[in-house]
Amino acid sequence: MLRTDNCIGCQACQVACREENGFGYNEIWLELIRRKPSRIDGKLSTYHLVAPPLDKCSLCVKKDHDPLCTTICPPRCLYVGEGETLKRLMDGKGRWQLVQ
């Protein structure tokens, strides 16, 4: 899950996913898409999307509750974990995008 309000688009999560899972460069498990800035409520805002939505994150949930993609994220906006914890986070402040 990605907290889109805080994402800076650095792609560290994408690199960490590739490193942790050891897949080839022709295979994409996690991809960060940089969006163009837009105005939201009169303020200039940027946000980024993690695509495509994948169930491969469940592999990391099974082996580690703190995968590399979440620990390397500078603004700590990425979370991979159990459904109940995700729901509590989504009920909080900010836009979250579910990627599992």
mmCIF file of C-alpha atoms in Angstrom:
data_model
loop_
_atom_site.group_PDB
_atom_site.id
_atom_site.type_symbol
_atom_site.label_atom_id
_atom_site.label_comp_id
_atom_site.label_asym_id
_atom_site.label_seq_id
_atom_site.Cartn_x
_atom_site.Cartn_y
_atom_site.Cartn_z
ATOM 1 C CA MET A 1 0.000 0.000 0.000
ATOM 2 C CA LEU A 2 1.285 3.452 -0.860
ATOM 3 C CA ARG A 3 0.467 6.687 0.915
ATOM 4 C CA THR A 4 0.228 8.811 -2.196
ATOM 5 C CA ASP A 5 0.265 12.128 -0.313
ATOM 6 C CA ASN A 6 3.810 11.520 0.929
ATOM 7 C CA CYS A 7 5.446 9.710 -2.001
ATOM 8 C CA ILE A 8 8.347 11.679 -3.505
ATOM 9 C CA GLY A 9 8.731 9.418 -6.541
ATOM 10 C CA CYS A 10 12.298 8.319 -5.781
ATOM 11 C CA GLN A 11 11.657 4.724 -6.947
ATOM 12 C CA ALA A 12 13.632 3.270 -4.037
ATOM 13 C CA CYS A 13 10.767 0.831 -3.411
ATOM 14 C CA GLN A 14 11.008 -0.447 -6.972
ATOM 15 C CA VAL A 15 14.761 -1.015 -6.667
ATOM 16 C CA ALA A 16 14.347 -2.659 -3.249
ATOM 17 C CA CYS A 17 11.668 -5.020 -4.566
ATOM 18 C CA ARG A 18 13.943 -6.133 -7.403
ATOM 19 C CA GLU A 19 16.884 -6.577 -5.007
ATOM 20 C CA GLU A 20 14.927 -8.491 -2.363
ATOM 21 C CA ASN A 21 13.185 -10.852 -4.779
ATOM 22 C CA GLY A 22 15.991 -11.301 -7.307
ATOM 23 C CA PHE A 23 13.901 -11.115 -10.465
ATOM 24 C CA GLY A 24 15.324 -10.084 -13.839
ATOM 25 C CA TYR A 25 15.202 -6.623 -15.341
ATOM 26 C CA ASN A 26 12.677 -7.744 -17.950
ATOM 27 C CA GLU A 27 10.175 -8.607 -15.188
ATOM 28 C CA ILE A 28 8.268 -5.966 -13.226
ATOM 29 C CA TRP A 29 6.840 -6.720 -9.807
ATOM 30 C CA LEU A 30 6.574 -3.192 -8.468
ATOM 31 C CA GLU A 31 6.610 -0.102 -10.648
ATOM 32 C CA LEU A 32 6.306 3.482 -9.553
ATOM 33 C CA ILE A 33 4.598 5.796 -12.023
ATOM 34 C CA ARG A 34 5.386 9.472 -11.649
ATOM 35 C CA ARG A 35 2.325 11.655 -12.161
ATOM 36 C CA LYS A 36 2.366 15.237 -13.403
ATOM 37 C CA PRO A 37 1.652 17.969 -10.825
ATOM 38 C CA SER A 38 -1.974 19.088 -10.620
ATOM 39 C CA ARG A 39 -4.043 21.516 -8.566
ATOM 40 C CA ILE A 40 -6.079 20.066 -5.717
ATOM 41 C CA ASP A 41 -8.171 22.539 -3.708
ATOM 42 C CA GLY A 42 -6.182 25.374 -5.254
ATOM 43 C CA LYS A 43 -2.800 23.978 -4.195
ATOM 44 C CA LEU A 44 -0.204 22.461 -6.502
ATOM 45 C CA SER A 45 0.156 18.800 -5.618
ATOM 46 C CA THR A 46 2.061 15.813 -6.944
ATOM 47 C CA TYR A 47 1.362 12.190 -6.309
ATOM 48 C CA HIS A 48 2.606 8.915 -7.669
ATOM 49 C CA LEU A 49 1.047 5.528 -8.335
ATOM 50 C CA VAL A 50 2.375 2.054 -7.747
ATOM 51 C CA ALA A 51 1.324 -0.110 -10.653
ATOM 52 C CA PRO A 52 0.306 -2.634 -11.633
ATOM 53 C CA PRO A 53 -1.622 -3.829 -8.556
ATOM 54 C CA LEU A 54 0.026 -7.118 -7.690
ATOM 55 C CA ASP A 55 -0.542 -9.995 -5.349
ATOM 56 C CA LYS A 56 3.205 -10.652 -5.295
ATOM 57 C CA CYS A 57 3.443 -8.451 -2.186
ATOM 58 C CA SER A 58 1.846 -11.361 -0.324
ATOM 59 C CA LEU A 59 5.136 -13.259 -0.725
ATOM 60 C CA CYS A 60 6.923 -10.628 1.380
ATOM 61 C CA VAL A 61 4.106 -10.544 3.933
ATOM 62 C CA LYS A 62 4.560 -14.284 4.471
ATOM 63 C CA LYS A 63 8.332 -14.086 4.975
ATOM 64 C CA ASP A 64 8.823 -10.660 6.567
ATOM 65 C CA HIS A 65 6.478 -8.117 8.107
ATOM 66 C CA ASP A 66 8.943 -5.336 7.334
ATOM 67 C CA PRO A 67 10.103 -5.895 3.728
ATOM 68 C CA LEU A 68 12.951 -3.895 2.215
ATOM 69 C CA CYS A 69 10.625 -1.762 0.062
ATOM 70 C CA THR A 70 8.983 -0.348 3.198
ATOM 71 C CA THR A 71 12.153 0.198 5.221
ATOM 72 C CA ILE A 72 14.014 1.971 2.407
ATOM 73 C CA CYS A 73 11.176 4.400 1.587
ATOM 74 C CA PRO A 74 12.451 7.874 2.670
ATOM 75 C CA PRO A 75 9.050 9.339 3.689
ATOM 76 C CA ARG A 76 7.916 5.917 5.053
ATOM 77 C CA CYS A 77 4.795 6.019 2.914
ATOM 78 C CA LEU A 78 4.829 2.407 1.692
ATOM 79 C CA TYR A 79 3.304 -0.354 3.804
ATOM 80 C CA VAL A 80 2.974 -4.064 3.095
ATOM 81 C CA GLY A 81 1.165 -6.140 5.679
ATOM 82 C CA GLU A 82 -1.925 -7.794 7.041
ATOM 83 C CA GLY A 83 -5.412 -6.666 6.043
ATOM 84 C CA GLU A 84 -6.536 -5.406 9.459
ATOM 85 C CA THR A 85 -3.480 -3.180 9.858
ATOM 86 C CA LEU A 86 -3.968 -1.860 6.326
ATOM 87 C CA LYS A 87 -7.585 -0.991 7.135
ATOM 88 C CA ARG A 88 -6.559 0.956 10.239
ATOM 89 C CA LEU A 89 -4.009 2.895 8.195
ATOM 90 C CA MET A 90 -6.543 3.613 5.451
ATOM 91 C CA ASP A 91 -8.973 5.024 8.024
ATOM 92 C CA GLY A 92 -6.347 7.619 8.992
ATOM 93 C CA LYS A 93 -5.419 10.888 7.318
ATOM 94 C CA GLY A 94 -4.276 11.007 3.684
ATOM 95 C CA ARG A 95 -4.864 9.085 0.463
ATOM 96 C CA TRP A 96 -3.672 5.494 0.401
ATOM 97 C CA GLN A 97 -3.659 3.205 -2.625
ATOM 98 C CA LEU A 98 -4.040 -0.484 -1.923
ATOM 99 C CA VAL A 99 -1.541 -2.496 -3.997
ATOM 100 C CA GLN A 100 -2.208 -6.024 -2.738
#
